XYZ file of C-alpha atoms in Angstrom:
741
model
C 30.901 4.909 -38.724
C 29.967 7.009 -35.694
C 31.708 10.342 -35.134
C 32.415 10.897 -31.429
C 33.546 14.458 -32.174
C 29.846 15.361 -32.445
C 29.546 14.771 -28.694
C 30.660 17.014 -25.844
C 33.419 15.919 -23.419
C 31.095 14.286 -20.847
C 28.957 12.607 -23.499
C 32.080 11.077 -25.096
C 33.283 9.862 -21.704
C 29.951 8.095 -21.172
C 30.130 6.393 -24.579
C 33.695 5.166 -24.015
C 32.981 3.648 -20.576
C 31.770 0.191 -21.594
C 32.849 -2.088 -18.737
C 31.264 -2.132 -15.289
C 28.460 -0.047 -13.808
C 27.894 3.520 -15.014
C 25.641 6.174 -13.456
C 24.856 8.900 -15.951
C 23.324 11.908 -14.184
C 21.640 13.535 -17.159
C 19.958 16.879 -16.612
C 16.872 17.955 -18.554
C 17.576 18.463 -22.267
C 21.186 17.243 -21.966
C 21.066 14.826 -24.908
C 20.915 11.591 -22.912
C 19.091 9.648 -25.646
C 21.814 10.634 -28.093
C 24.448 9.323 -25.684
C 22.644 6.010 -25.333
C 22.398 5.637 -29.110
C 26.072 6.380 -29.639
C 26.979 4.044 -26.794
C 25.064 1.177 -28.414
C 26.702 1.896 -31.785
C 30.172 2.066 -30.172
C 29.642 -1.264 -28.416
C 28.751 -2.925 -31.724
C 31.213 -1.185 -34.073
C 34.317 -0.800 -31.914
C 33.901 -3.328 -29.098
C 32.384 -5.950 -31.455
C 29.541 -6.728 -29.064
C 26.796 -8.873 -30.588
C 23.573 -6.760 -30.928
C 21.789 -9.806 -29.506
C 23.488 -9.103 -26.152
C 22.208 -5.524 -25.750
C 19.072 -4.458 -23.878
C 17.797 -0.870 -23.700
C 14.893 -0.057 -21.377
C 12.811 3.090 -21.093
C 9.464 3.987 -19.522
C 7.019 4.886 -22.304
C 6.127 3.294 -25.613
C 6.685 6.669 -27.268
C 10.248 6.912 -25.904
C 10.940 3.265 -26.801
C 9.670 3.840 -30.359
C 11.861 6.913 -30.806
C 14.851 5.039 -29.400
C 14.142 2.096 -31.705
C 14.043 4.418 -34.725
C 17.303 6.140 -33.809
C 19.058 2.832 -33.068
C 18.060 1.502 -36.502
C 19.458 4.640 -38.185
C 22.762 4.715 -36.299
C 23.493 0.968 -36.073
C 21.984 -0.195 -39.347
C 22.310 -3.950 -40.044
C 21.802 -6.109 -36.969
C 19.932 -3.446 -34.999
C 16.744 -5.542 -35.076
C 18.420 -7.962 -32.623
C 18.757 -5.270 -29.956
C 15.914 -5.335 -27.461
C 14.558 -1.794 -27.101
C 11.613 -1.936 -24.771
C 9.637 -0.558 -21.849
C 9.814 -2.439 -18.553
C 6.308 -3.809 -19.097
C 6.916 -4.871 -22.711
C 10.149 -6.618 -21.704
C 8.335 -8.564 -18.991
C 5.446 -9.488 -21.282
C 7.877 -10.973 -23.830
C 9.587 -13.025 -21.127
C 6.315 -14.186 -19.543
C 4.769 -15.184 -22.883
C 7.552 -17.771 -23.125
C 7.835 -18.961 -19.528
C 4.740 -18.066 -17.459
C 3.493 -21.661 -17.657
C 6.154 -22.450 -15.032
C 4.169 -20.237 -12.624
C 0.858 -21.995 -13.295
C -0.558 -19.626 -15.946
C -1.276 -20.257 -19.613
C 0.881 -18.358 -22.102
C -2.175 -16.673 -23.701
C -2.829 -14.529 -20.647
C -4.887 -11.320 -20.679
C -3.642 -7.982 -19.324
C -6.281 -6.174 -17.254
C -6.658 -2.405 -17.361
C -7.864 -0.163 -14.526
C -11.569 -0.710 -15.324
C -11.106 -4.479 -15.367
C -9.331 -4.320 -12.007
C -12.187 -2.299 -10.480
C -14.728 -4.864 -11.713
C -12.748 -7.705 -10.090
C -12.390 -5.786 -6.809
C -16.100 -4.957 -6.796
C -16.946 -8.663 -7.126
C -14.552 -9.587 -4.313
C -15.983 -6.932 -1.996
C -19.433 -8.372 -2.627
C -18.191 -11.905 -2.002
C -16.442 -10.938 1.266
C -19.286 -8.608 2.396
C -16.912 -5.637 2.557
C -18.479 -2.177 2.915
C -17.163 -0.172 -0.064
C -18.058 3.063 1.710
C -15.378 2.249 4.287
C -13.010 0.331 2.003
C -13.152 2.214 -1.302
C -12.305 0.120 -4.361
C -9.651 2.561 -5.599
C -7.969 2.538 -2.161
C -7.903 -1.268 -2.107
C -6.342 -1.372 -5.571
C -3.786 1.282 -4.651
C -2.717 -0.680 -1.548
C -2.428 -3.913 -3.563
C -0.377 -2.100 -6.195
C 1.987 -0.702 -3.546
C 2.456 -4.199 -2.119
C 3.421 -5.585 -5.528
C 5.756 -2.646 -6.191
C 7.562 -3.591 -2.977
C 7.578 -7.251 -4.053
C 5.253 -8.344 -1.249
C 3.179 -11.454 -1.941
C -0.319 -11.784 -0.395
C 1.166 -14.021 2.326
C 4.047 -11.623 3.007
C 1.684 -8.645 3.114
C -0.613 -10.532 5.478
C 2.339 -11.248 7.803
C 3.483 -7.603 7.770
C 0.054 -6.155 8.654
C -0.882 -8.631 11.350
C -2.622 -6.823 14.204
C -3.796 -3.919 12.026
C -7.502 -4.694 11.487
C -8.001 -2.410 8.470
C -4.965 -3.695 6.621
C -5.838 -7.303 7.494
C -9.068 -6.771 5.546
C -6.977 -5.430 2.643
C -4.727 -8.506 2.912
C -7.773 -10.779 2.471
C -8.878 -8.765 -0.556
C -5.353 -8.955 -2.019
C -5.324 -12.739 -1.629
C -8.761 -13.151 -3.283
C -7.832 -10.657 -6.009
C -4.789 -12.703 -7.026
C -6.839 -15.912 -6.995
C -9.448 -14.321 -9.247
C -6.830 -13.050 -11.715
C -5.161 -16.453 -11.893
C -8.541 -18.173 -12.409
C -9.145 -15.797 -15.340
C -5.589 -16.329 -16.641
C -5.134 -12.592 -16.335
C -2.415 -10.246 -15.078
C -2.522 -6.604 -14.067
C 0.344 -4.205 -14.858
C 2.064 -4.759 -11.533
C 1.942 -8.540 -12.064
C 3.994 -8.209 -15.243
C 6.969 -7.011 -13.202
C 6.269 -8.970 -10.021
C 5.888 -12.332 -11.793
C 8.998 -11.810 -13.923
C 11.068 -11.315 -10.765
C 9.371 -14.367 -9.228
C 10.197 -16.374 -12.361
C 13.875 -15.383 -12.203
C 14.163 -16.110 -8.470
C 12.491 -19.520 -8.650
C 13.873 -20.771 -11.976
C 17.656 -20.150 -12.146
C 17.931 -21.724 -15.621
C 15.538 -19.100 -17.028
C 17.472 -16.305 -15.272
C 20.811 -17.623 -16.588
C 19.454 -17.617 -20.152
C 18.482 -13.927 -19.955
C 21.665 -12.937 -18.074
C 23.723 -14.456 -20.902
C 21.415 -12.872 -23.459
C 21.553 -9.346 -21.988
C 25.241 -8.781 -21.189
C 24.976 -5.006 -21.717
C 21.991 -3.308 -20.136
C 21.006 0.363 -20.395
C 18.112 1.845 -18.431
C 16.704 5.305 -19.140
C 14.716 7.406 -16.606
C 16.204 5.368 -13.769
C 14.953 7.872 -11.182
C 11.405 6.621 -11.892
C 12.074 2.977 -10.996
C 10.288 1.328 -8.086
C 11.508 -1.451 -5.820
C 10.453 -4.360 -8.036
C 11.982 -2.715 -11.164
C 15.179 -2.103 -9.211
C 15.217 -5.766 -8.201
C 14.544 -6.914 -11.783
C 17.449 -4.905 -13.205
C 19.737 -5.920 -10.346
C 19.081 -9.630 -10.970
C 19.556 -9.340 -14.744
C 22.811 -7.369 -14.466
C 24.325 -9.380 -11.615
C 26.414 -11.773 -13.739
C 28.170 -9.363 -16.144
C 27.611 -6.031 -14.305
C 27.719 -4.006 -17.521
C 24.857 -1.809 -16.376
C 24.422 1.790 -17.485
C 21.603 3.693 -15.783
C 20.601 7.154 -16.955
C 18.509 9.511 -14.904
C 18.081 12.742 -13.039
C 17.133 12.694 -9.375
C 15.810 16.249 -9.851
C 13.139 14.830 -12.164
C 11.918 12.035 -9.886
C 8.177 12.816 -9.770
C 6.396 9.468 -9.541
C 6.575 8.751 -5.832
C 2.791 8.256 -5.828
C 3.287 5.364 -8.265
C 5.920 3.762 -6.076
C 9.003 5.344 -7.689
C 11.899 5.425 -5.262
C 14.361 8.278 -5.797
C 16.710 6.341 -3.482
C 17.345 3.897 -6.360
C 19.402 6.563 -8.141
C 20.699 8.393 -5.051
C 22.051 5.117 -3.575
C 23.147 3.462 -6.822
C 26.826 3.732 -5.875
C 26.162 1.833 -2.642
C 24.649 -1.066 -4.601
C 27.479 -0.978 -7.139
C 30.599 0.353 -5.285
C 32.821 0.537 -8.395
C 30.338 2.765 -10.260
C 31.643 5.411 -12.641
C 29.578 8.649 -12.231
C 29.321 11.165 -15.096
C 27.235 14.351 -15.031
C 25.621 15.735 -18.199
C 24.944 19.380 -17.354
C 24.996 21.051 -20.770
C 21.414 21.700 -21.881
C 20.481 21.807 -25.592
C 16.788 22.743 -25.134
C 16.299 25.926 -23.130
C 17.714 29.426 -22.758
C 19.998 30.349 -19.861
C 17.304 32.492 -18.202
C 14.985 29.474 -17.991
C 17.783 27.222 -16.717
C 18.932 29.743 -14.083
C 15.356 29.923 -12.789
C 14.972 26.130 -12.701
C 18.386 25.704 -11.027
C 17.457 28.279 -8.376
C 14.224 26.473 -7.526
C 15.614 22.934 -7.360
C 18.597 23.965 -5.225
C 16.158 24.355 -2.338
C 15.868 20.549 -2.190
C 18.143 18.790 0.292
C 17.874 15.199 -0.994
C 19.640 15.547 -4.358
C 22.936 15.186 -6.167
C 24.481 18.577 -6.863
C 24.376 19.724 -10.495
C 23.587 22.896 -12.436
C 22.364 23.092 -16.019
C 23.962 25.510 -18.483
C 23.582 26.174 -22.191
C 25.183 27.810 -25.205
C 21.709 28.852 -26.460
C 22.075 32.413 -25.126
C 20.320 34.256 -22.287
C 16.930 34.398 -24.011
C 13.848 36.246 -22.764
C 13.243 36.949 -19.060
C 10.512 34.903 -17.387
C 7.005 36.354 -17.133
C 4.845 36.244 -14.009
C 1.136 37.069 -14.398
C -1.551 37.190 -11.773
C -5.330 37.366 -12.043
C -8.394 37.734 -9.914
C -9.609 34.175 -10.599
C -9.133 31.092 -12.786
C -11.578 32.419 -15.394
C -9.404 35.482 -16.024
C -6.277 33.334 -16.021
C -7.643 31.048 -18.760
C -9.145 33.900 -20.807
C -5.858 35.784 -20.872
C -3.895 32.711 -21.999
C -6.389 32.075 -24.797
C -6.112 35.717 -25.948
C -2.297 35.767 -25.814
C -1.879 32.471 -27.689
C -4.362 33.600 -30.342
C -2.518 36.917 -30.780
C 0.886 35.241 -31.217
C -0.474 32.782 -33.779
C -2.323 35.470 -35.741
C 0.867 37.582 -35.893
C 2.710 34.569 -37.336
C 5.088 34.328 -34.357
C 4.124 30.743 -33.516
C 1.853 27.788 -34.276
C -0.731 26.458 -31.839
C 1.348 23.322 -31.286
C 4.212 25.476 -29.965
C 2.241 26.153 -26.762
C 1.677 23.984 -23.702
C -0.503 24.872 -20.726
C 0.614 22.904 -17.666
C -1.284 22.482 -14.395
C -0.989 20.432 -11.211
C -4.253 18.451 -11.455
C -6.713 17.521 -14.200
C -9.485 19.382 -12.355
C -7.835 22.673 -13.399
C -8.313 21.900 -17.097
C -12.064 22.596 -17.286
C -11.848 26.390 -17.283
C -9.046 26.336 -19.900
C -11.164 24.114 -22.145
C -14.141 26.448 -21.716
C -12.195 29.628 -22.574
C -10.272 28.031 -25.446
C -13.556 26.856 -26.982
C -15.060 30.353 -26.673
C -11.937 31.897 -28.257
C -11.723 29.270 -31.032
C -8.274 28.171 -29.896
C -7.776 24.532 -30.990
C -6.484 22.341 -28.188
C -5.864 18.761 -27.184
C -6.128 17.617 -23.602
C -3.879 14.791 -22.420
C -5.324 12.824 -19.559
C -8.997 12.695 -20.518
C -10.828 9.485 -21.413
C -8.271 7.231 -23.033
C -9.312 5.986 -26.469
C -9.034 2.377 -25.314
C -11.233 3.078 -22.284
C -14.264 4.058 -24.415
C -17.208 1.685 -24.127
C -17.458 0.590 -27.756
C -13.697 0.049 -28.038
C -13.655 -1.994 -24.802
C -16.606 -4.043 -26.108
C -14.769 -5.063 -29.283
C -11.539 -5.673 -27.367
C -13.502 -7.911 -24.968
C -14.628 -10.036 -27.954
C -10.985 -10.327 -29.046
C -9.899 -11.266 -25.494
C -12.507 -14.043 -25.289
C -11.397 -15.386 -28.667
C -7.765 -15.278 -27.509
C -8.219 -16.406 -23.897
C -11.325 -18.395 -23.028
C -10.494 -18.225 -19.333
C -11.038 -14.459 -19.135
C -14.391 -14.513 -17.316
C -14.455 -10.733 -17.080
C -14.418 -10.300 -20.844
C -17.043 -13.030 -21.318
C -19.365 -11.358 -18.799
C -18.954 -8.040 -20.632
C -20.060 -9.338 -24.041
C -22.494 -12.148 -23.177
C -25.378 -9.758 -23.837
C -23.637 -7.121 -26.005
C -25.337 -6.506 -28.323
C -28.548 -7.564 -26.617
C -29.303 -11.235 -27.264
C -31.891 -11.838 -24.489
C -29.481 -13.450 -22.037
C -30.522 -11.661 -18.859
C -28.899 -11.266 -15.458
C -30.914 -14.149 -13.950
C -29.671 -16.595 -16.589
C -26.100 -15.335 -16.236
C -26.392 -15.847 -12.477
C -27.507 -19.463 -12.963
C -24.540 -20.163 -15.270
C -22.134 -18.529 -12.807
C -23.576 -20.581 -9.930
C -23.035 -23.744 -11.993
C -19.449 -22.653 -12.776
C -18.774 -22.091 -9.070
C -20.259 -25.457 -8.090
C -18.187 -27.292 -10.697
C -15.070 -25.153 -10.066
C -14.787 -24.286 -13.736
C -14.562 -21.008 -15.658
C -17.631 -19.035 -16.805
C -17.042 -19.707 -20.504
C -16.665 -23.433 -19.903
C -19.967 -23.303 -18.018
C -21.542 -21.649 -21.071
C -20.237 -24.522 -23.188
C -21.972 -26.909 -20.745
C -25.109 -24.769 -20.472
C -27.417 -27.750 -21.087
C -26.306 -29.041 -17.659
C -27.240 -25.807 -15.855
C -30.331 -26.295 -13.650
C -33.345 -24.237 -14.694
C -31.696 -22.623 -17.731
C -34.837 -23.137 -19.835
C -35.387 -21.398 -23.181
C -32.267 -19.229 -22.859
C -30.198 -22.338 -23.656
C -30.501 -21.765 -27.427
C -29.314 -18.145 -27.035
C -26.290 -19.252 -24.997
C -25.436 -22.002 -27.466
C -25.646 -19.499 -30.319
C -23.222 -17.195 -28.487
C -20.735 -20.038 -27.832
C -21.025 -21.126 -31.480
C -20.285 -17.550 -32.581
C -17.116 -17.365 -30.444
C -15.924 -20.769 -31.663
C -16.568 -19.682 -35.256
C -14.343 -16.632 -34.700
C -11.634 -18.823 -33.144
C -11.720 -21.226 -36.057
C -11.329 -18.340 -38.494
C -8.446 -16.758 -36.569
C -5.697 -18.548 -38.506
C -7.193 -17.483 -41.838
C -8.204 -13.896 -40.996
C -6.200 -10.800 -40.263
C -7.022 -9.064 -36.980
C -8.789 -6.119 -38.627
C -10.838 -8.578 -40.707
C -11.739 -10.424 -37.519
C -12.998 -7.144 -35.990
C -15.105 -6.532 -39.090
C -16.533 -10.062 -38.738
C -17.359 -9.401 -35.074
C -19.173 -6.185 -35.975
C -21.254 -7.910 -38.652
C -21.935 -11.366 -37.216
C -22.553 -10.295 -33.610
C -25.023 -7.622 -34.699
C -22.982 -4.849 -33.021
C -22.813 -2.690 -36.153
C -26.514 -3.187 -36.854
C -27.432 -2.073 -33.325
C -25.443 1.142 -33.763
C -27.005 1.769 -37.183
C -30.490 1.350 -35.740
C -29.764 3.972 -33.085
C -29.151 6.340 -35.973
C -27.955 9.334 -33.922
C -24.728 11.362 -33.773
C -23.513 9.521 -30.691
C -23.876 6.142 -32.420
C -22.008 7.539 -35.417
C -19.177 8.728 -33.183
C -18.973 5.280 -31.556
C -18.766 3.643 -34.978
C -15.976 6.042 -35.934
C -14.057 4.989 -32.812
C -14.393 1.336 -33.844
C -13.153 2.240 -37.334
C -10.144 3.854 -35.674
C -9.540 0.569 -33.822
C -9.691 -1.286 -37.147
C -7.145 1.190 -38.542
C -4.923 0.531 -35.508
C -5.160 -3.225 -36.221
C -4.170 -2.630 -39.865
C -1.077 -0.681 -38.808
C -0.173 -3.438 -36.345
C -0.502 -6.116 -39.055
C 1.883 -4.190 -41.318
C 4.494 -3.262 -38.691
C 4.672 -6.278 -36.355
C 7.338 -8.884 -37.092
C 5.062 -11.766 -36.206
C 1.537 -10.368 -35.881
C -0.802 -12.276 -33.588
C -4.016 -11.588 -31.726
C -2.174 -11.866 -28.395
C 0.454 -9.449 -29.649
C -2.165 -6.929 -30.744
C -4.023 -7.092 -27.416
C -0.705 -6.722 -25.625
C 0.215 -3.608 -27.626
C -3.171 -2.066 -26.960
C -2.999 -2.871 -23.240
C 0.424 -1.266 -22.833
C -0.284 1.973 -24.688
C -0.553 5.179 -22.648
C -2.445 8.360 -23.474
C 0.752 10.312 -24.049
C 1.990 7.656 -26.502
C -0.705 8.654 -28.965
C 0.420 12.277 -29.115
C 0.606 13.339 -32.762
C 3.371 15.933 -33.137
C 1.939 17.139 -36.455
C -1.364 18.014 -34.800
C -1.513 21.826 -34.704
C -3.261 22.326 -31.360
C -2.358 23.794 -27.997
C -1.606 21.033 -25.522
C -3.350 21.018 -22.138
C -1.786 18.576 -19.712
C -0.723 17.926 -16.137
C 2.870 18.432 -15.094
C 3.262 14.662 -14.694
C 2.152 14.070 -18.273
C 4.551 16.744 -19.545
C 7.597 14.699 -18.516
C 9.802 13.956 -21.536
C 8.207 16.626 -23.737
C 9.368 20.089 -24.811
C 7.645 23.192 -26.176
C 8.793 26.621 -27.352
C 6.239 28.358 -25.097
C 5.193 26.991 -21.706
C 2.550 28.373 -19.327
C 2.965 27.055 -15.792
C -0.444 27.801 -14.251
C -2.021 27.647 -10.799
C 1.169 28.792 -9.052
C -0.354 29.283 -5.617
C 0.488 27.741 -2.260
C -2.315 25.282 -1.617
C -2.517 24.359 -5.287
C 1.149 23.931 -6.165
C 2.469 22.824 -3.749
C -0.823 21.380 -2.553
C -2.271 21.819 0.923
C -1.834 18.053 1.398
C 1.913 18.414 0.864
C 2.204 21.510 3.055
C 0.310 19.931 5.940
C 1.668 16.373 5.546
C 3.373 14.556 8.406
C 6.582 14.374 6.358
C 6.088 17.788 4.811
C 9.690 18.338 3.667
C 9.769 15.149 1.572
C 6.346 15.912 0.073
C 7.255 19.484 -0.836
C 10.570 18.337 -2.307
C 8.627 15.970 -4.582
C 6.403 18.892 -5.637
C 9.468 21.094 -6.210
C 10.922 18.435 -8.517
C 7.626 18.510 -10.386
C 7.927 22.284 -10.726
C 11.482 21.849 -12.021
C 10.220 19.390 -14.645
C 7.568 21.892 -15.743
C 10.041 24.774 -15.995
C 12.546 22.763 -18.041
C 9.922 21.858 -20.664
C 10.234 25.434 -22.005
C 12.575 26.138 -24.908
C 12.084 29.862 -25.654
C 9.733 31.389 -23.097
C 8.347 30.465 -19.682
C 5.307 32.165 -18.166
C 4.117 31.470 -14.612
C 0.568 32.434 -13.631
C -1.370 32.626 -10.388
C -4.738 33.883 -9.091
C -6.014 35.692 -6.008
C -8.986 33.378 -5.467
C -9.709 29.864 -6.699
C -12.755 27.616 -6.311
C -11.607 24.663 -4.185
C -13.833 22.051 -2.558
C -16.909 24.097 -3.473
C -15.616 27.319 -1.862
C -13.718 30.332 -3.132
C -10.340 30.223 -1.380
C -7.991 33.201 -1.108
C -4.475 32.076 -1.902
C -0.945 33.431 -1.925
C 1.677 33.073 -4.607
C 3.529 29.741 -4.675
C 6.798 29.471 -2.782
C 8.262 28.019 -5.991
C 7.739 31.360 -7.759
C 9.290 33.146 -4.779
C 12.401 30.942 -5.125
C 13.138 32.331 -8.597
C 15.574 35.286 -8.404
C 13.749 38.566 -9.072
C 16.231 39.623 -11.767
C 15.139 36.690 -13.972
C 11.585 38.079 -14.340
C 10.457 40.873 -16.591
C 10.601 43.975 -14.411
C 6.872 44.776 -14.636
C 5.788 41.225 -13.808
C 8.027 40.408 -10.848
C 6.218 38.711 -7.974
C 6.588 40.581 -4.724
C 7.749 38.756 -1.631
C 4.881 37.553 0.508
C 4.316 36.200 3.962
C 2.846 32.780 3.430
C -0.142 31.247 5.156
C -1.939 27.962 4.748
C -5.091 29.154 6.484
C -7.525 30.187 3.770
C -9.929 31.874 6.216
C -7.342 34.158 7.824
C -8.695 37.719 7.870
C -5.445 39.194 6.559
C -4.920 36.703 3.754
C -6.494 38.858 1.089
C -4.243 41.807 1.949
C -1.211 39.575 1.780
C -2.359 38.247 -1.588
C -2.760 41.810 -2.892
C 0.859 42.509 -2.029
C 1.954 39.344 -3.760
C 0.049 40.039 -6.954
C 0.963 43.589 -7.921
C 1.060 42.994 -11.626
C -1.892 44.461 -13.469
C -4.480 41.815 -14.236
C -6.093 41.345 -17.598
C -9.836 41.669 -17.373
C -11.502 40.188 -20.435
C -15.156 40.514 -21.243
C -16.807 37.866 -19.103
C -18.956 35.093 -20.486
C -22.347 35.603 -18.822
C -24.010 32.657 -17.149
C -27.310 32.882 -15.363
C -27.322 30.470 -12.466
C -30.212 28.053 -12.339
C -31.791 29.184 -9.076
C -33.479 25.936 -8.169
C -33.002 22.503 -9.689
C -35.969 20.189 -9.974
C -33.719 17.138 -9.763
C -31.044 15.789 -7.446
C -28.319 13.119 -7.433
C -29.775 9.725 -8.358
C -32.774 11.142 -10.279
C -33.574 10.136 -13.849
C -33.496 13.115 -16.252
C -33.936 13.769 -19.963
C -31.835 15.900 -22.330
C -32.959 17.143 -25.734
C -29.906 15.575 -27.477
C -28.558 12.832 -25.214
C -31.870 11.321 -24.117
C -32.488 9.676 -20.716
C -29.843 9.358 -18.006
C -29.090 9.273 -14.279
C -27.681 12.244 -12.348
C -24.349 11.191 -10.800
C -23.196 14.446 -9.229
C -24.173 18.115 -8.833
C -21.433 20.628 -8.018
C -22.325 24.179 -7.039
C -19.919 26.677 -8.621
C -19.870 30.435 -8.457
C -21.789 31.029 -11.659
C -23.749 27.852 -12.204
C -24.294 24.268 -11.148
C -22.158 21.684 -12.925
C -24.162 18.496 -13.443
C -22.638 15.083 -14.205
C -25.068 12.674 -15.913
C -24.663 9.052 -17.054
C -26.873 8.881 -20.175
C -28.161 5.454 -21.180
C -26.940 5.783 -24.747
C -24.517 8.707 -24.751
C -22.421 7.795 -21.696
C -21.202 10.229 -19.011
C -21.465 13.964 -19.758
C -20.674 17.085 -17.713
C -22.701 20.258 -18.366
C -23.880 23.520 -16.874
C -27.434 23.301 -15.543
C -28.604 26.550 -17.179
C -27.506 25.273 -20.593
C -28.452 21.629 -20.211
C -32.117 22.317 -19.353
C -32.498 18.829 -17.918
C -35.998 17.609 -17.121
C -36.729 15.181 -14.326
C -38.271 11.933 -15.520
C -40.793 10.511 -13.107
C -40.279 6.837 -12.279
C -42.922 4.448 -13.580
């Protein structure tokens, strides 16, 4: 039996409101998840609502898993019938049952970002589009925005008529959707878009899910985009028992299509909405909350609220300033190390937050030199690694024979003497017959001029069909082991016999382990289900809370997390907020988005918050003189430690202004820590340039992708044939140019 006395007044009020729309404005650390759990339990225990009729939606797999666990504990028997899901997982479950109505097969594949780029690249080639003018990432971003707004290719084409550039994008969008459908594949935006399309075009399907989900709860509602808003609106329309939980002050995903207006205007969409504010914070000290409140109050487009706590005043905030990013990182490494060695904290108690991933490099460098263990969120995702994608491609082909992209990836992996010319002939045959690439492989004997390669192709098709036949008798991890052995993939890695090959094999073993866990935890394990779970996982979902390492991550990735000690770094105008925001056409809206991001960062801190800035920072290949961020200036002086208070400063966005340095000196009066510098001798002249082939003593032969000139050395980015992409300092790498034969 649940005890409502464990909740505060506002939390109880939210639990007891069970009929009609409810807007729960839940500030950071206000116990919103707890409220949702109690609300679900109250609906079942007191209101006698069937668990089958309850749907709870959140944004990340990690949050959904935690919610699932807590629901099971509080509700007990019958909790398994409650749908606890992310938006994407919810849509996948619905589409697996009904997508055939939209002309797809139920065993569809979900494409990741790399897959999408490959498709776009092919389309640009087909349409003779110059990718220097129309960059692939820009095309994909525009297509994604169209889907987020629920604009079909035809609708988008109508809207952009007369705009030559966007008309080109419209053609790409149309071809992109055709290609995905041909491959029986969906991207992440399609999962939402097609579910809404299904509901709008098939009322009987919509009615089934409206009757199924009579009580709907949505967490992080401030992060919803237009198509998510439409999806929830359609589902809740019949019974209107919709509870949305969010905080407009934490709306930070505008670049992904999130529309803060969805929460700000919720009462207009549902006029009889009950609004409850959760302002009591259970995470941070009052000093931290007063600082965060002071910053966010500078935003105009928000609902008024102010966080408070019974946790006590706590420590004042600390502001530190340094000559450059190297000093900033070195100091943080030294301070964290000192606190851990004194037994005051563990490494995992610390988080270093920054605006962009580019800022992480210097922290990684200094932490390595100081032997501070760390984990960076936002690097190469495990599932994006070549060997993992190779094995997943095999599984996709076994599961969905129409996925041409996956077939192309593995047709000659490991090498089986099926070259590009032969693949081109098969593809030409597929195009002429209007069939898929795999079907063309099955009919390879009909391909003109295929010659001796026919036996190799037939062997590959036989191998795939053998795996498919064994699928019903083999567990997924056993199937992966079969693929490794029978395809020759494992043997190829063994023959390489180097550390890199060993590391790749270890990654595959980790994938096998993941498959084992899935087999033991899934209600009805299936290959489609496993591929779906893998496709929907995010980098932050894999965060192991028992891992004793300092966390390095962007402010966006920090959303939903909390740490005893938080370092908010790079607090300079031009970095945070960025120059792009400051100089934008709609500058106020852009800076308000950045201020919300700052608020999110500040409210991650439980015990202590430190803000850091630098006088000069390397930006776009030049050392820029910067002034302290306006967000630091918005914190009342009395909330900082007296000796570290930032002085007021006259701001400028012109980095070359002759008086900027003097202004910066006034802003950064705190004494800077000057650690012993790590000496680097700059390679005076490089014998290679971008595009050249080079050799490395460990990684072998590769191609130079990029050379960046820094203050102390050149940073060289190389794509090694066997080791993949590596970044290194030229003076250390000692790369040798390899003359072309």
